Short mmCIF file of C-alpha atoms and ligand atoms in Angstrom, two decimals:
data_model
loop_
_atom_site.label_atom_id
_atom_site.label_comp_id
_atom_site.label_asym_id
_atom_site.label_seq_id
_atom_site.Cartn_x
_atom_site.Cartn_y
_atom_site.Cartn_z
CA MET A 5 -49.01 43.32 198.23
CA HIS A 6 -49.86 46.79 199.53
CA SER A 7 -52.03 49.19 197.56
CA ASP A 8 -53.80 52.47 198.36
CA LEU A 9 -55.91 52.67 195.21
CA ILE A 10 -57.13 50.11 192.70
CA LEU A 11 -58.68 51.00 189.35
CA GLU A 12 -60.76 48.02 188.36
CA ASN A 13 -62.09 46.91 185.02
CA ALA A 14 -60.52 49.66 182.90
CA LYS A 15 -59.73 49.65 179.21
CA VAL A 16 -56.11 50.77 179.39
CA ILE A 17 -54.01 52.33 176.67
CA THR A 18 -50.56 52.32 178.19
CA PHE A 19 -48.47 54.29 175.65
CA ASP A 20 -45.57 52.08 176.68
CA GLU A 21 -42.89 51.02 174.16
CA ASN A 22 -45.16 48.31 172.68
CA GLU A 23 -48.28 50.49 172.77
CA THR A 24 -49.97 47.80 174.86
CA VAL A 25 -53.75 47.93 175.16
CA HIS A 26 -55.53 46.03 177.94
CA GLU A 27 -59.23 45.48 177.26
CA LYS A 28 -59.88 44.82 180.94
CA ALA A 29 -57.20 45.66 183.45
CA TYR A 30 -56.68 46.27 187.15
CA ILE A 31 -54.20 48.99 188.04
CA TYR A 32 -52.73 48.96 191.54
CA ILE A 33 -51.26 52.12 192.99
CA SER A 34 -49.03 52.40 196.06
CA ASP A 35 -47.64 55.67 197.41
CA GLY A 36 -48.51 57.48 194.20
CA ILE A 37 -46.70 54.96 191.98
CA ILE A 38 -48.12 52.29 189.65
CA SER A 39 -47.17 49.06 191.42
CA GLU A 40 -49.05 46.40 189.44
CA ILE A 41 -50.97 46.04 186.19
CA SER A 42 -52.97 42.85 186.01
CA ASN A 43 -55.66 41.29 183.88
CA LYS A 44 -57.03 39.58 186.98
CA LYS A 45 -58.39 40.94 190.21
CA ILE A 46 -56.06 40.56 193.19
CA ASN A 47 -57.83 40.81 196.52
CA ILE A 48 -56.36 43.49 198.73
CA SER A 49 -58.16 44.88 201.72
CA GLY A 50 -58.11 48.48 202.78
CA ALA A 51 -57.50 49.99 199.35
CA GLN A 52 -59.81 52.55 197.76
CA LYS A 53 -61.43 50.96 194.70
CA ILE A 54 -62.81 52.58 191.58
CA ASP A 55 -64.83 50.55 189.09
CA ALA A 56 -63.99 51.97 185.67
CA LYS A 57 -66.84 49.95 184.14
CA GLY A 58 -64.83 49.26 180.98
CA GLN A 59 -64.16 52.93 180.28
CA LEU A 60 -60.84 54.19 178.95
CA LEU A 61 -57.85 54.91 181.21
CA THR A 62 -54.83 56.77 179.80
CA PRO A 63 -51.80 58.52 181.22
CA GLY A 64 -52.50 62.05 182.45
CA LEU A 65 -51.96 64.49 179.60
CA ILE A 66 -48.78 66.57 179.48
CA ASP A 67 -48.76 70.09 178.02
CA CYS A 68 -45.07 70.57 177.23
CA HIS A 69 -45.17 74.16 175.90
CA THR A 70 -47.22 76.95 177.49
CA HIS A 71 -47.02 80.60 178.50
CA ILE A 72 -49.97 80.77 180.93
CA VAL A 73 -48.52 83.27 183.43
CA TYR A 74 -49.25 86.74 182.06
CA ALA A 75 -51.40 89.82 182.57
CA GLY A 76 -53.46 91.87 180.14
CA ASN A 77 -55.69 90.95 177.26
CA ARG A 78 -54.97 90.84 173.53
CA ALA A 79 -58.37 90.02 172.09
CA ASN A 80 -58.14 93.38 170.27
CA GLU A 81 -55.14 92.07 168.30
CA PHE A 82 -57.24 89.14 167.16
CA ALA A 83 -59.76 91.65 165.82
CA MET A 84 -56.92 93.54 164.04
CA ARG A 85 -55.66 90.35 162.47
CA LEU A 86 -59.15 89.55 161.22
CA LYS A 87 -58.95 92.86 159.36
CA GLY A 88 -55.69 91.81 157.73
CA ALA A 89 -52.81 92.85 160.05
CA SER A 90 -50.12 90.18 160.43
CA TYR A 91 -48.64 88.93 163.72
CA ALA A 92 -45.30 90.53 162.78
CA GLU A 93 -46.94 93.86 161.85
CA ILE A 94 -48.78 94.03 165.18
CA ALA A 95 -45.50 93.36 167.00
CA GLN A 96 -43.84 96.21 165.07
CA GLN A 97 -46.66 98.56 166.13
CA GLY A 98 -45.97 98.04 169.85
CA GLY A 99 -48.54 95.29 170.27
CA GLY A 100 -47.61 91.65 170.51
CA ILE A 101 -45.29 90.25 173.15
CA VAL A 102 -44.16 93.73 174.25
CA SER A 103 -47.69 94.78 175.24
CA THR A 104 -48.04 91.70 177.44
CA VAL A 105 -44.65 92.55 178.97
CA LYS A 106 -45.96 95.98 179.99
CA ALA A 107 -49.01 94.50 181.70
CA THR A 108 -47.06 91.65 183.33
CA ARG A 109 -44.42 93.98 184.78
CA LYS A 110 -47.20 96.03 186.40
CA ALA A 111 -49.17 93.06 187.76
CA SER A 112 -48.84 91.93 191.36
CA VAL A 113 -47.97 88.37 192.31
CA GLY A 114 -51.57 87.96 193.49
CA GLU A 115 -53.02 89.13 190.18
CA LEU A 116 -50.70 86.94 188.13
CA THR A 117 -51.41 83.95 190.33
CA SER A 118 -55.17 84.21 190.22
CA SER A 119 -55.38 84.55 186.42
CA ALA A 120 -52.85 81.77 185.81
CA LYS A 121 -54.60 79.54 188.34
CA LEU A 122 -57.84 79.77 186.36
CA ARG A 123 -55.98 78.78 183.19
CA ALA A 124 -54.22 75.86 184.88
CA GLN A 125 -57.50 74.70 186.43
CA THR A 126 -59.13 74.69 182.98
CA MET A 127 -56.22 72.65 181.63
CA LEU A 128 -56.61 70.19 184.50
CA ASP A 129 -60.35 69.94 183.82
CA HIS A 130 -59.47 68.77 180.30
CA GLY A 131 -57.04 66.10 181.46
CA THR A 132 -53.68 67.88 181.80
CA THR A 133 -51.77 66.64 184.86
CA THR A 134 -48.37 68.17 184.00
CA VAL A 135 -47.82 71.59 182.50
CA GLU A 136 -44.63 73.28 181.38
CA ILE A 137 -44.82 77.05 181.99
CA LYS A 138 -42.43 79.59 180.51
CA SER A 139 -41.47 83.02 181.72
CA GLY A 140 -40.73 85.53 178.97
CA TYR A 141 -43.15 88.40 179.62
CA GLY A 142 -40.85 90.14 182.09
CA LEU A 143 -37.65 90.63 180.11
CA ASN A 144 -35.90 91.91 183.23
CA LEU A 145 -34.63 90.20 186.35
CA GLU A 146 -37.44 91.29 188.64
CA THR A 147 -40.36 90.23 186.46
CA GLU A 148 -38.81 87.05 185.04
CA VAL A 149 -38.21 85.89 188.62
CA LYS A 150 -41.74 86.95 189.61
CA MET A 151 -43.26 84.94 186.74
CA LEU A 152 -41.27 81.79 187.54
CA ARG A 153 -42.21 82.00 191.22
CA VAL A 154 -45.87 82.31 190.25
CA ALA A 155 -45.54 79.38 187.85
CA LYS A 156 -43.95 77.17 190.49
CA SER A 157 -46.57 78.14 193.08
CA LEU A 158 -49.37 76.83 190.84
CA GLY A 159 -48.01 73.32 191.39
CA LYS A 160 -48.51 73.82 195.13
CA ILE A 161 -52.05 75.18 194.97
CA LEU A 162 -53.44 72.84 192.30
CA PRO A 163 -53.03 69.09 191.76
CA ILE A 164 -50.93 69.66 188.65
CA SER A 165 -47.17 69.31 188.19
CA VAL A 166 -45.44 72.44 186.90
CA VAL A 167 -42.24 72.34 184.89
CA PRO A 168 -40.85 75.91 184.84
CA THR A 169 -38.83 77.20 181.87
CA PHE A 170 -36.84 80.42 181.67
CA LEU A 171 -37.64 82.28 178.43
CA GLY A 172 -35.85 85.57 179.07
CA VAL A 173 -34.68 85.67 175.44
CA HIS A 174 -38.22 85.99 174.06
CA ALA A 175 -38.27 89.59 172.78
CA VAL A 176 -36.01 92.63 173.03
CA PRO A 177 -37.38 94.96 175.76
CA LYS A 178 -37.55 98.72 175.23
CA GLU A 179 -34.54 99.22 177.53
CA TYR A 180 -32.39 97.47 174.91
CA LYS A 181 -34.04 98.83 171.75
CA ASN A 182 -31.80 98.09 168.74
CA ASN A 183 -29.37 96.29 171.04
CA ALA A 184 -30.39 92.63 171.08
CA ASP A 185 -26.74 91.62 171.66
CA GLY A 186 -26.62 93.78 174.78
CA TYR A 187 -29.87 92.26 176.02
CA VAL A 188 -28.63 88.70 175.56
CA ASP A 189 -25.45 89.59 177.45
CA TYR A 190 -27.56 91.07 180.27
CA ILE A 191 -29.62 87.87 180.47
CA ILE A 192 -26.50 85.70 180.51
CA THR A 193 -24.61 87.69 183.13
CA GLU A 194 -27.33 89.15 185.36
CA VAL A 195 -30.40 86.93 185.13
CA LEU A 196 -29.44 83.35 184.28
CA PRO A 197 -27.21 82.88 187.34
CA VAL A 198 -30.06 84.00 189.64
CA ILE A 199 -32.51 81.60 187.99
CA ALA A 200 -29.95 78.82 188.51
CA ASN A 201 -29.10 79.72 192.11
CA GLU A 202 -32.72 79.98 193.17
CA ASN A 203 -33.64 76.84 191.24
CA LEU A 204 -36.47 78.66 189.45
CA ALA A 205 -36.39 76.73 186.16
CA THR A 206 -35.21 73.41 184.77
CA SER A 207 -34.87 74.54 181.15
CA VAL A 208 -33.89 77.57 179.12
CA ASP A 209 -35.90 78.42 176.02
CA ALA A 210 -35.56 81.27 173.50
CA PHE A 211 -37.29 82.67 170.41
CA CYS A 212 -35.13 82.35 167.29
CA GLU A 213 -36.77 84.39 164.55
CA ASN A 214 -36.14 87.33 162.25
CA ILE A 215 -38.40 89.43 164.53
CA ALA A 216 -36.61 88.13 167.64
CA PHE A 217 -33.08 86.63 168.12
CA ASN A 218 -30.57 85.22 165.65
CA VAL A 219 -28.67 81.93 165.84
CA GLN A 220 -25.44 83.57 167.09
CA GLN A 221 -27.30 85.09 170.04
CA ILE A 222 -29.09 81.81 170.74
CA GLU A 223 -25.84 79.85 170.66
CA LYS A 224 -24.24 82.18 173.18
CA LEU A 225 -27.25 81.85 175.50
CA PHE A 226 -27.39 78.07 175.20
CA LEU A 227 -23.69 77.59 175.92
CA ALA A 228 -24.11 79.64 179.10
CA ALA A 229 -27.28 77.72 180.03
CA LYS A 230 -25.58 74.36 179.54
CA LYS A 231 -22.72 75.40 181.82
CA LEU A 232 -25.32 75.99 184.53
CA LYS A 233 -26.83 72.52 183.84
CA PHE A 234 -30.11 73.72 182.34
CA ASN A 235 -31.89 71.67 179.68
CA ILE A 236 -32.32 73.68 176.49
CA LYS A 237 -35.18 73.98 174.00
CA LEU A 238 -36.08 76.48 171.29
CA HIS A 239 -38.95 78.28 169.54
CA ALA A 240 -37.65 77.62 166.04
CA GLU A 241 -38.73 78.04 162.44
CA GLN A 242 -42.19 79.38 163.36
CA LEU A 243 -42.29 82.19 160.77
CA THR A 244 -39.09 81.73 158.73
CA ASP A 245 -36.23 79.22 158.40
CA GLN A 246 -33.42 80.55 160.61
CA LYS A 247 -31.68 77.15 161.14
CA GLY A 248 -32.42 77.49 164.84
CA ALA A 249 -33.70 73.92 165.18
CA VAL A 250 -30.48 72.47 163.79
CA LEU A 251 -28.35 74.60 166.11
CA ALA A 252 -30.45 73.67 169.15
CA ALA A 253 -30.50 69.95 168.31
CA ARG A 254 -26.71 69.90 167.85
CA LEU A 255 -26.35 71.50 171.27
CA GLY A 256 -28.53 68.74 172.76
CA ALA A 257 -31.94 70.43 172.94
CA LYS A 258 -34.68 68.21 174.38
CA SER A 259 -37.16 69.80 172.00
CA VAL A 260 -37.53 72.28 169.17
CA ASP A 261 -40.96 73.80 168.91
CA HIS A 262 -43.24 75.15 166.12
CA LEU A 263 -41.18 74.09 163.02
CA GLU A 264 -43.55 75.16 160.25
CA TYR A 265 -40.55 76.46 158.25
CA LEU A 266 -38.15 73.63 159.13
CA ASN A 267 -36.37 72.43 156.00
CA PRO A 268 -37.24 68.73 155.47
CA THR A 269 -33.56 67.86 155.07
CA ASP A 270 -32.92 69.12 158.63
CA CYS A 271 -35.17 66.46 160.21
CA SER A 272 -32.28 63.98 160.32
CA VAL A 273 -30.34 66.31 162.66
CA LEU A 274 -33.25 66.21 165.13
CA ALA A 275 -33.28 62.41 164.92
CA GLN A 276 -29.50 62.11 165.49
CA ASN A 277 -29.75 64.18 168.65
CA ASN A 278 -32.94 62.64 170.12
CA THR A 279 -34.61 66.03 169.91
CA VAL A 280 -38.41 65.99 170.08
CA ALA A 281 -40.39 67.99 167.51
CA VAL A 282 -43.09 69.87 169.44
CA LEU A 283 -45.87 70.90 167.07
CA LEU A 284 -48.24 73.68 168.09
CA PRO A 285 -51.37 73.42 165.96
CA GLY A 286 -53.21 76.07 168.00
CA ALA A 287 -50.75 78.76 166.87
CA PHE A 288 -50.81 77.41 163.30
CA TYR A 289 -54.60 77.72 163.28
CA PHE A 290 -54.90 81.02 165.15
CA LEU A 291 -52.32 82.82 162.98
CA LYS A 292 -53.94 81.36 159.85
CA GLU A 293 -50.56 79.87 158.90
CA THR A 294 -50.53 77.92 155.65
CA GLN A 295 -46.99 76.51 155.72
CA LEU A 296 -47.19 73.02 157.23
CA PRO A 297 -44.35 71.57 159.34
CA PRO A 298 -42.53 68.78 157.44
CA ILE A 299 -44.61 66.06 159.12
CA GLN A 300 -43.83 63.18 156.77
CA ASP A 301 -40.07 63.89 156.92
CA LEU A 302 -40.20 64.00 160.72
CA LYS A 303 -41.96 60.62 160.71
CA ASP A 304 -39.61 59.14 158.08
CA ASN A 305 -36.69 60.11 160.32
CA ASN A 306 -38.41 58.70 163.45
CA VAL A 307 -38.35 62.06 165.20
CA PRO A 308 -40.72 61.84 168.19
CA ILE A 309 -43.60 64.29 167.70
CA ALA A 310 -45.22 66.01 170.68
CA ILE A 311 -48.26 68.31 170.63
CA ALA A 312 -48.85 71.24 172.98
CA THR A 313 -51.19 74.20 173.39
CA ASP A 314 -48.54 76.99 173.30
CA SER A 315 -51.20 78.68 175.43
CA ASN A 316 -50.41 82.42 175.30
CA PRO A 317 -52.35 85.65 174.81
CA GLY A 318 -51.09 86.38 171.29
CA SER A 319 -50.87 83.33 169.07
CA SER A 320 -52.81 80.55 170.83
CA PRO A 321 -55.07 81.35 173.76
CA PHE A 322 -56.28 77.75 174.02
CA LEU A 323 -56.08 75.56 177.11
CA SER A 324 -57.38 72.16 176.01
CA LEU A 325 -55.07 69.39 174.83
CA PRO A 326 -57.93 67.37 173.28
CA LEU A 327 -58.62 70.45 171.11
CA MET A 328 -54.93 70.49 170.09
CA MET A 329 -55.09 66.76 169.28
CA ASN A 330 -58.07 67.41 167.04
CA MET A 331 -56.19 70.19 165.24
CA ALA A 332 -53.05 68.04 164.93
CA CYS A 333 -55.13 65.37 163.23
CA VAL A 334 -57.09 67.69 160.95
CA TYR A 335 -54.31 70.12 159.98
CA PHE A 336 -51.15 68.02 160.37
CA GLY A 337 -52.54 64.64 159.36
CA LEU A 338 -51.63 62.81 162.55
CA SER A 339 -53.57 59.70 163.48
CA ILE A 340 -55.54 59.70 166.70
CA MET A 341 -52.96 57.45 168.36
CA GLU A 342 -50.12 59.69 167.14
CA SER A 343 -51.87 62.73 168.56
CA PHE A 344 -52.34 60.95 171.91
CA LYS A 345 -48.67 59.92 171.98
CA GLY A 346 -47.93 63.59 171.34
CA VAL A 347 -49.54 64.62 174.63
CA THR A 348 -48.34 61.67 176.70
CA ILE A 349 -45.05 59.82 176.19
CA ASN A 350 -43.56 62.15 173.58
CA ALA A 351 -44.47 65.23 175.60
CA ALA A 352 -42.77 63.56 178.58
CA ARG A 353 -39.66 63.07 176.40
CA ALA A 354 -39.73 66.74 175.43
CA LEU A 355 -39.62 67.60 179.15
CA ASP A 356 -36.98 64.97 179.94
CA LEU A 357 -39.50 63.31 182.28
CA ASN A 358 -40.18 60.10 180.35
CA LYS A 359 -38.75 57.95 183.15
CA GLN A 360 -41.38 59.32 185.56
CA ILE A 361 -44.53 60.07 183.53
CA GLY A 362 -46.13 59.76 180.09
CA SER A 363 -47.13 56.10 180.10
CA ILE A 364 -48.91 53.56 182.29
CA GLU A 365 -46.03 51.33 183.38
CA LEU A 366 -44.74 49.82 186.59
CA GLY A 367 -42.76 52.33 188.62
CA LYS A 368 -44.20 55.38 186.90
CA LYS A 369 -46.16 58.06 188.69
CA ALA A 370 -49.89 57.36 188.95
CA ASP A 371 -50.98 60.41 186.95
CA LEU A 372 -53.99 59.08 185.08
CA VAL A 373 -57.19 60.12 183.35
CA LEU A 374 -60.34 58.04 183.34
CA TRP A 375 -62.51 59.07 180.39
CA SER A 376 -66.29 58.76 180.08
CA THR A 377 -65.97 56.65 176.93
CA ASP A 378 -64.38 53.34 175.95
CA ASN A 379 -63.46 54.70 172.51
CA ILE A 380 -60.28 56.80 172.23
CA ASN A 381 -61.53 58.28 168.95
CA ASP A 382 -64.35 60.10 170.79
CA ILE A 383 -61.92 62.28 172.75
CA VAL A 384 -60.19 63.66 169.68
CA TYR A 385 -63.25 63.63 167.43
CA ASN A 386 -65.23 66.05 169.58
CA PRO A 387 -63.04 68.12 171.90
CA THR A 388 -65.94 70.42 172.80
CA PHE A 389 -67.49 67.59 174.79
CA ASN A 390 -65.34 67.08 177.87
CA TYR A 391 -64.87 63.31 178.13
CA CYS A 392 -62.56 63.73 181.10
CA ASP A 393 -64.31 61.91 183.95
CA SER A 394 -61.83 61.38 186.80
CA ILE A 395 -58.28 62.55 187.28
CA ILE A 396 -55.81 60.68 189.41
CA LYS A 397 -52.81 62.79 190.38
CA ASN A 398 -49.92 61.19 192.28
CA GLY A 399 -52.22 58.27 193.08
CA ILE A 400 -54.97 60.48 194.54
CA VAL A 401 -58.41 60.78 192.96
CA ILE A 402 -59.00 64.49 192.59
CA THR A 403 -62.26 64.66 190.63
N1 DI6 B 12 -43.95 82.18 169.78
C1 DI6 B 12 -45.23 82.09 170.15
O1 DI6 B 12 -46.08 81.48 169.57
C2 DI6 B 12 -45.42 82.81 171.40
N2 DI6 B 12 -44.09 83.20 171.70
C3 DI6 B 12 -43.28 82.84 170.73
O2 DI6 B 12 -42.08 83.06 170.75
C4 DI6 B 12 -46.30 84.01 171.23
C5 DI6 B 12 -46.18 84.96 172.35
C6 DI6 B 12 -47.09 86.14 172.25
O3 DI6 B 12 -47.54 86.55 171.16
O4 DI6 B 12 -47.38 86.71 173.32
FE1 FE B 13 -44.51 79.49 172.57
#
């Protein structure tokens, strides 16, 4: 047997179908792929060896919903909200998404890249080995393309995989004031084909909300996206129940995200369509939301639950998945194992990458985190202590 890297004596939580735990395992990696998992040591010469000393090894974490490419700073809006202004009110006053759009349109590729690189590096430092990154702060061809190019480039300059998503239908730009229909048509006819031709994104996302786009507009966008072979996903039911999640699931969405206002009776539609529920506890916390997503109904219907940072300048500036796991447990009542599944195998499902990543199994990519504890509870219990010890990306030890 050939192997380039062997992780010896690790406590392994696989997050495979049977949720197998190995108290003492040897993981063999060849050409970036997990080639053997054994409870005994197999002698192979020439391979790099790491003694895990009984510490915990998990799949690399997957952040399946982020907006980390942007310019500007919205800390002032946080201060306004502390004085009582709502997220929707700030958006109506020219703040919110539109203010980030202004700054992002002005920013150079170099500026956008350096700020996003720092965010992605921080994510990596906390165990994230795959990050989905959305556009959506350009709202015109030029800047949407610029954002997606920057997002993709991060995967070349850092040891992190980037999954780019086109979120052109995020907010109505000033050029289309009071003409959301016209804007959606512009995106469908002028922008989407370019994103497809230049292979700049694998999925199309949108914001379905009373302060954003309605279900008719979303349906039109998604039908066009599906024709061009994009995966689809949706920001749905974050502030009100618009029935966006049901529409998206019926059209085959891989995930629907946020879901605080999802009607419990709609959970079965997600289940029937294998749509993942992506919960974003950072935004729930930061916006002081009190309406909880219908967690028990999602579980009763066996809807896979993923957790992500939603990292963005307005509603969740956070970069750490362990922090999100902690919030998912405290606010949403998930168990520690459920929260971990939410940032590994279920996040992989949300990105349609569960054949490649998300669990420690033969044939999967060797994206792994070795933690400086043998107790999984530690990582979620205190996210301000960084338990992330070593990261293995594509079979290469990077820290
Ligand atoms: N929902 C969100 O939480 C982010 N986008 C969205 O549609 C917030 C984006 C922002 O405030 O900049
Ligand atoms: Fe978001």
